């Protein structure tokens, strides 16, 4: 539900919420093993972009290699500040998120974090 809300509010064809098995970093700046990814994706967009690996959007380093016009992500953190996942949105339209859209992405991340901790 939160991934769908993120995609709709940010006007992006895809949004993901990814949780990591470990604290999210392997010491080299890449995401740890993925435990779970929730995806909201426009089927037409996915059909037009078959080379995009949506599951990789939870790792900024690998997401950036996919030639997306837009990629934005905010880390999910646990109580001690460790990264436990990522909320991300993407699309093929080259644009940056506005300050308001970035704030929306941060709010959705805070909601996802609260749900995880509940």
Short mmCIF file of N, CA and C in Angstrom, two decimals:
data_model
loop_
_atom_site.label_atom_id
_atom_site.label_comp_id
_atom_site.label_asym_id
_atom_site.label_seq_id
_atom_site.Cartn_x
_atom_site.Cartn_y
_atom_site.Cartn_z
N UNK A 1 0.81 -1.18 0.00
CA UNK A 1 0.00 0.00 0.00
C UNK A 1 0.87 1.27 0.00
N UNK A 2 1.94 1.28 0.80
CA UNK A 2 2.80 2.45 0.85
C UNK A 2 3.57 2.64 -0.46
N UNK A 3 3.98 1.56 -1.09
CA UNK A 3 4.67 1.69 -2.38
C UNK A 3 3.72 2.28 -3.42
N UNK A 4 2.48 1.83 -3.43
CA UNK A 4 1.49 2.40 -4.36
C UNK A 4 1.27 3.88 -4.08
N UNK A 5 1.18 4.24 -2.81
CA UNK A 5 0.99 5.64 -2.44
C UNK A 5 2.19 6.48 -2.89
N UNK A 6 3.39 5.97 -2.70
CA UNK A 6 4.60 6.70 -3.12
C UNK A 6 4.58 6.92 -4.63
N UNK A 7 4.30 5.88 -5.40
CA UNK A 7 4.28 6.02 -6.86
C UNK A 7 3.24 7.04 -7.30
N UNK A 8 2.08 6.99 -6.68
CA UNK A 8 1.01 7.91 -7.07
C UNK A 8 1.34 9.35 -6.68
N UNK A 9 1.77 9.58 -5.46
CA UNK A 9 2.05 10.94 -4.99
C UNK A 9 3.25 11.57 -5.70
N UNK A 10 4.21 10.73 -6.11
CA UNK A 10 5.41 11.24 -6.76
C UNK A 10 5.32 11.19 -8.28
N UNK A 11 4.19 10.72 -8.78
CA UNK A 11 3.96 10.62 -10.24
C UNK A 11 5.10 9.86 -10.92
N UNK A 12 5.46 8.72 -10.33
CA UNK A 12 6.49 7.86 -10.91
C UNK A 12 5.86 6.51 -11.26
N UNK A 13 6.37 5.86 -12.29
CA UNK A 13 5.80 4.58 -12.68
C UNK A 13 6.17 3.42 -11.76
N UNK A 14 7.19 3.61 -10.93
CA UNK A 14 7.60 2.52 -10.04
C UNK A 14 8.09 3.08 -8.71
N UNK A 15 7.72 2.38 -7.64
CA UNK A 15 8.21 2.69 -6.29
C UNK A 15 8.41 1.36 -5.57
N UNK A 16 9.43 1.30 -4.75
CA UNK A 16 9.72 0.07 -4.02
C UNK A 16 10.02 0.38 -2.57
N UNK A 17 9.73 -0.60 -1.72
CA UNK A 17 10.15 -0.58 -0.32
C UNK A 17 10.92 -1.88 -0.11
N UNK A 18 12.19 -1.76 0.21
CA UNK A 18 13.07 -2.92 0.34
C UNK A 18 13.59 -3.01 1.77
N UNK A 19 13.55 -4.21 2.34
CA UNK A 19 14.14 -4.49 3.64
C UNK A 19 15.33 -5.40 3.44
N UNK A 20 16.41 -5.15 4.19
CA UNK A 20 17.63 -5.94 4.05
C UNK A 20 17.70 -7.01 5.13
N UNK A 21 18.43 -8.08 4.83
CA UNK A 21 18.69 -9.13 5.82
C UNK A 21 19.61 -8.64 6.92
N UNK A 22 20.62 -7.87 6.52
CA UNK A 22 21.60 -7.37 7.48
C UNK A 22 21.29 -5.91 7.79
N UNK A 23 22.25 -5.18 8.27
CA UNK A 23 22.05 -3.76 8.56
C UNK A 23 22.06 -2.91 7.31
N UNK A 24 22.02 -3.55 6.15
CA UNK A 24 21.86 -2.81 4.91
C UNK A 24 23.12 -2.46 4.17
N UNK A 25 24.25 -2.60 4.79
CA UNK A 25 25.50 -2.25 4.11
C UNK A 25 26.48 -3.40 4.29
N UNK A 26 27.23 -3.68 3.27
CA UNK A 26 28.22 -4.76 3.35
C UNK A 26 29.62 -4.22 3.60
N UNK A 27 29.72 -2.96 3.98
CA UNK A 27 31.02 -2.35 4.22
C UNK A 27 31.60 -1.70 2.98
N UNK A 28 30.98 -1.90 1.84
CA UNK A 28 31.47 -1.31 0.60
C UNK A 28 30.43 -0.39 -0.03
N UNK A 29 29.44 0.01 0.74
CA UNK A 29 28.46 0.96 0.24
C UNK A 29 27.35 0.36 -0.60
N UNK A 30 27.26 -0.97 -0.60
CA UNK A 30 26.18 -1.61 -1.34
C UNK A 30 25.23 -2.30 -0.39
N UNK A 31 24.02 -2.48 -0.84
CA UNK A 31 23.00 -3.07 0.02
C UNK A 31 23.37 -4.50 0.37
N UNK A 32 23.00 -4.90 1.58
CA UNK A 32 23.15 -6.29 1.97
C UNK A 32 22.10 -7.12 1.27
N UNK A 33 22.04 -8.40 1.58
CA UNK A 33 21.05 -9.27 0.93
C UNK A 33 19.63 -8.76 1.16
N UNK A 34 18.83 -8.81 0.11
CA UNK A 34 17.46 -8.34 0.20
C UNK A 34 16.60 -9.43 0.84
N UNK A 35 15.81 -9.06 1.82
CA UNK A 35 14.90 -9.98 2.46
C UNK A 35 13.53 -9.87 1.82
N UNK A 36 13.10 -8.66 1.53
CA UNK A 36 11.75 -8.46 1.03
C UNK A 36 11.68 -7.14 0.27
N UNK A 37 11.03 -7.16 -0.87
CA UNK A 37 10.79 -5.95 -1.63
C UNK A 37 9.32 -5.87 -1.99
N UNK A 38 8.70 -4.75 -1.67
CA UNK A 38 7.33 -4.47 -2.07
C UNK A 38 7.41 -3.51 -3.24
N UNK A 39 6.70 -3.83 -4.32
CA UNK A 39 6.81 -3.06 -5.55
C UNK A 39 5.45 -2.56 -6.00
N UNK A 40 5.42 -1.31 -6.39
CA UNK A 40 4.27 -0.75 -7.12
C UNK A 40 4.82 -0.35 -8.48
N UNK A 41 4.33 -0.97 -9.54
CA UNK A 41 4.90 -0.71 -10.85
C UNK A 41 3.80 -0.69 -11.91
N UNK A 42 3.83 0.35 -12.74
CA UNK A 42 2.93 0.44 -13.87
C UNK A 42 3.32 -0.65 -14.88
N UNK A 43 2.39 -1.53 -15.19
CA UNK A 43 2.68 -2.67 -16.08
C UNK A 43 3.12 -2.23 -17.47
N UNK A 44 2.51 -1.18 -18.00
CA UNK A 44 2.90 -0.68 -19.32
C UNK A 44 4.35 -0.18 -19.30
N UNK A 45 4.72 0.54 -18.23
CA UNK A 45 6.08 1.03 -18.10
C UNK A 45 7.06 -0.14 -18.03
N UNK A 46 6.72 -1.16 -17.24
CA UNK A 46 7.59 -2.33 -17.11
C UNK A 46 7.76 -3.03 -18.46
N UNK A 47 6.69 -3.12 -19.24
CA UNK A 47 6.77 -3.76 -20.55
C UNK A 47 7.68 -2.96 -21.50
N UNK A 48 7.66 -1.63 -21.38
CA UNK A 48 8.50 -0.78 -22.24
C UNK A 48 9.96 -0.75 -21.77
N UNK A 49 10.21 -1.19 -20.55
CA UNK A 49 11.55 -1.14 -19.96
C UNK A 49 11.96 -2.52 -19.43
N UNK A 50 12.01 -3.52 -20.29
CA UNK A 50 12.29 -4.87 -19.81
C UNK A 50 13.70 -5.05 -19.24
N UNK A 51 14.61 -4.15 -19.54
CA UNK A 51 15.98 -4.28 -19.03
C UNK A 51 16.17 -3.71 -17.63
N UNK A 52 15.13 -3.05 -17.11
CA UNK A 52 15.22 -2.49 -15.76
C UNK A 52 14.93 -3.58 -14.75
N UNK A 53 15.84 -3.82 -13.83
CA UNK A 53 15.66 -4.80 -12.77
C UNK A 53 15.08 -4.06 -11.56
N UNK A 54 13.78 -4.10 -11.43
CA UNK A 54 13.09 -3.34 -10.39
C UNK A 54 13.56 -3.74 -9.00
N UNK A 55 13.89 -5.01 -8.81
CA UNK A 55 14.34 -5.46 -7.49
C UNK A 55 15.63 -4.76 -7.07
N UNK A 56 16.39 -4.22 -8.01
CA UNK A 56 17.65 -3.55 -7.69
C UNK A 56 17.47 -2.10 -7.24
N UNK A 57 16.25 -1.59 -7.26
CA UNK A 57 16.03 -0.20 -6.85
C UNK A 57 16.30 0.01 -5.36
N UNK A 58 16.31 -1.05 -4.59
CA UNK A 58 16.61 -0.96 -3.16
C UNK A 58 18.07 -0.73 -2.86
N UNK A 59 18.91 -0.79 -3.86
CA UNK A 59 20.34 -0.54 -3.71
C UNK A 59 20.72 0.62 -4.62
N UNK A 60 20.95 1.81 -4.07
CA UNK A 60 21.27 2.96 -4.92
C UNK A 60 22.42 2.72 -5.89
N UNK A 61 23.45 2.01 -5.47
CA UNK A 61 24.59 1.78 -6.35
C UNK A 61 24.19 0.98 -7.58
N UNK A 62 23.42 -0.08 -7.41
CA UNK A 62 23.02 -0.88 -8.58
C UNK A 62 21.89 -0.20 -9.35
N UNK A 63 21.05 0.55 -8.67
CA UNK A 63 19.97 1.26 -9.37
C UNK A 63 20.53 2.28 -10.34
N UNK A 64 21.61 2.94 -9.95
CA UNK A 64 22.19 3.99 -10.79
C UNK A 64 22.81 3.45 -12.08
N UNK A 65 23.06 2.16 -12.15
CA UNK A 65 23.62 1.58 -13.36
C UNK A 65 22.55 1.23 -14.39
N UNK A 66 21.29 1.49 -14.07
CA UNK A 66 20.21 1.04 -14.93
C UNK A 66 19.69 2.10 -15.89
N UNK A 67 20.35 3.22 -16.01
CA UNK A 67 20.01 4.25 -16.99
C UNK A 67 18.57 4.74 -16.83
N UNK A 68 18.21 5.08 -15.61
CA UNK A 68 16.90 5.64 -15.31
C UNK A 68 16.97 7.16 -15.44
N UNK A 69 15.89 7.77 -15.90
CA UNK A 69 15.84 9.22 -15.96
C UNK A 69 15.69 9.82 -14.58
N UNK A 70 14.95 9.12 -13.72
CA UNK A 70 14.72 9.55 -12.35
C UNK A 70 14.96 8.39 -11.42
N UNK A 71 15.74 8.62 -10.40
CA UNK A 71 15.90 7.66 -9.31
C UNK A 71 16.08 8.47 -8.04
N UNK A 72 15.27 8.18 -7.05
CA UNK A 72 15.40 8.83 -5.75
C UNK A 72 15.12 7.78 -4.68
N UNK A 73 15.88 7.83 -3.61
CA UNK A 73 15.67 6.87 -2.52
C UNK A 73 15.99 7.52 -1.19
N UNK A 74 15.36 6.97 -0.15
CA UNK A 74 15.59 7.41 1.22
C UNK A 74 15.79 6.15 2.05
N UNK A 75 16.84 6.08 2.85
CA UNK A 75 17.07 4.87 3.65
C UNK A 75 16.07 4.72 4.78
N UNK A 76 15.65 3.48 4.99
CA UNK A 76 14.87 3.11 6.17
C UNK A 76 15.86 2.83 7.29
N UNK A 77 15.64 3.38 8.45
CA UNK A 77 16.58 3.19 9.56
C UNK A 77 15.86 2.61 10.77
N UNK A 78 16.62 1.83 11.55
CA UNK A 78 16.05 1.32 12.79
C UNK A 78 16.34 2.31 13.91
N UNK A 79 16.00 1.95 15.13
CA UNK A 79 16.13 2.85 16.26
C UNK A 79 17.53 3.35 16.53
N UNK A 80 18.55 2.55 16.20
CA UNK A 80 19.93 3.00 16.44
C UNK A 80 20.55 3.70 15.24
N UNK A 81 19.75 3.93 14.19
CA UNK A 81 20.24 4.65 13.02
C UNK A 81 20.80 3.78 11.92
N UNK A 82 20.85 2.46 12.14
CA UNK A 82 21.35 1.56 11.10
C UNK A 82 20.37 1.49 9.94
N UNK A 83 20.90 1.38 8.74
CA UNK A 83 20.07 1.24 7.57
C UNK A 83 19.51 -0.17 7.51
N UNK A 84 18.18 -0.28 7.45
CA UNK A 84 17.53 -1.60 7.38
C UNK A 84 16.82 -1.80 6.05
N UNK A 85 16.83 -0.79 5.21
CA UNK A 85 16.16 -0.91 3.92
C UNK A 85 16.17 0.41 3.18
N UNK A 86 15.33 0.48 2.15
CA UNK A 86 15.30 1.66 1.29
C UNK A 86 13.90 1.82 0.71
N UNK A 87 13.45 3.06 0.65
CA UNK A 87 12.23 3.40 -0.10
C UNK A 87 12.71 4.16 -1.32
N UNK A 88 12.31 3.71 -2.50
CA UNK A 88 12.82 4.31 -3.74
C UNK A 88 11.71 4.50 -4.75
N UNK A 89 11.91 5.45 -5.64
CA UNK A 89 11.02 5.64 -6.77
C UNK A 89 11.88 5.87 -8.01
N UNK A 90 11.31 5.54 -9.17
CA UNK A 90 12.09 5.65 -10.40
C UNK A 90 11.16 5.84 -11.59
N UNK A 91 11.75 6.30 -12.66
CA UNK A 91 11.03 6.45 -13.91
C UNK A 91 12.01 6.76 -15.03
N UNK A 92 11.52 6.76 -16.26
CA UNK A 92 12.42 7.04 -17.38
C UNK A 92 12.43 8.50 -17.78
N UNK A 93 11.54 9.31 -17.22
CA UNK A 93 11.52 10.75 -17.48
C UNK A 93 12.65 11.41 -16.70
N UNK A 94 13.54 12.11 -17.39
CA UNK A 94 14.67 12.77 -16.74
C UNK A 94 14.17 13.98 -15.97
N UNK A 95 14.18 13.88 -14.65
CA UNK A 95 13.78 14.99 -13.79
C UNK A 95 14.28 14.73 -12.38
N UNK A 96 14.33 15.78 -11.61
CA UNK A 96 14.63 15.69 -10.18
C UNK A 96 13.33 15.83 -9.43
N UNK A 97 13.27 15.25 -8.25
CA UNK A 97 12.11 15.48 -7.40
C UNK A 97 12.16 16.90 -6.87
N UNK A 98 11.00 17.53 -6.78
CA UNK A 98 10.92 18.85 -6.17
C UNK A 98 11.16 18.70 -4.67
N UNK A 99 11.36 19.79 -3.98
CA UNK A 99 11.53 19.75 -2.52
C UNK A 99 10.30 19.14 -1.87
N UNK A 100 9.12 19.47 -2.37
CA UNK A 100 7.88 18.92 -1.82
C UNK A 100 7.81 17.41 -2.07
N UNK A 101 8.18 16.97 -3.27
CA UNK A 101 8.16 15.53 -3.57
C UNK A 101 9.18 14.78 -2.72
N UNK A 102 10.37 15.36 -2.54
CA UNK A 102 11.37 14.72 -1.69
C UNK A 102 10.86 14.63 -0.26
N UNK A 103 10.19 15.67 0.21
CA UNK A 103 9.58 15.63 1.54
C UNK A 103 8.54 14.52 1.64
N UNK A 104 7.76 14.35 0.58
CA UNK A 104 6.76 13.27 0.55
C UNK A 104 7.44 11.91 0.64
N UNK A 105 8.53 11.73 -0.10
CA UNK A 105 9.26 10.46 -0.05
C UNK A 105 9.80 10.22 1.36
N UNK A 106 10.29 11.25 2.00
CA UNK A 106 10.79 11.12 3.38
C UNK A 106 9.67 10.77 4.35
N UNK A 107 8.49 11.37 4.16
CA UNK A 107 7.35 11.06 5.03
C UNK A 107 6.89 9.62 4.85
N UNK A 108 6.85 9.15 3.61
CA UNK A 108 6.46 7.76 3.36
C UNK A 108 7.48 6.82 4.00
N UNK A 109 8.76 7.17 3.93
CA UNK A 109 9.80 6.37 4.56
C UNK A 109 9.60 6.34 6.07
N UNK A 110 9.25 7.47 6.67
CA UNK A 110 9.00 7.51 8.11
C UNK A 110 7.81 6.64 8.48
N UNK A 111 6.77 6.65 7.65
CA UNK A 111 5.60 5.80 7.91
C UNK A 111 6.01 4.33 7.81
N UNK A 112 6.77 3.97 6.77
CA UNK A 112 7.21 2.58 6.61
C UNK A 112 8.05 2.16 7.80
N UNK A 113 8.92 3.02 8.28
CA UNK A 113 9.75 2.72 9.44
C UNK A 113 8.89 2.50 10.67
N UNK A 114 7.88 3.35 10.87
CA UNK A 114 6.99 3.19 12.02
C UNK A 114 6.22 1.88 11.95
N UNK A 115 5.77 1.50 10.75
CA UNK A 115 5.05 0.24 10.59
C UNK A 115 5.96 -0.93 10.92
N UNK A 116 7.21 -0.88 10.47
CA UNK A 116 8.17 -1.96 10.73
C UNK A 116 8.43 -2.09 12.22
N UNK A 117 8.54 -0.98 12.92
CA UNK A 117 8.86 -1.01 14.33
C UNK A 117 7.65 -1.32 15.22
N UNK A 118 6.45 -1.25 14.65
CA UNK A 118 5.23 -1.49 15.46
C UNK A 118 5.03 -2.95 15.79
#
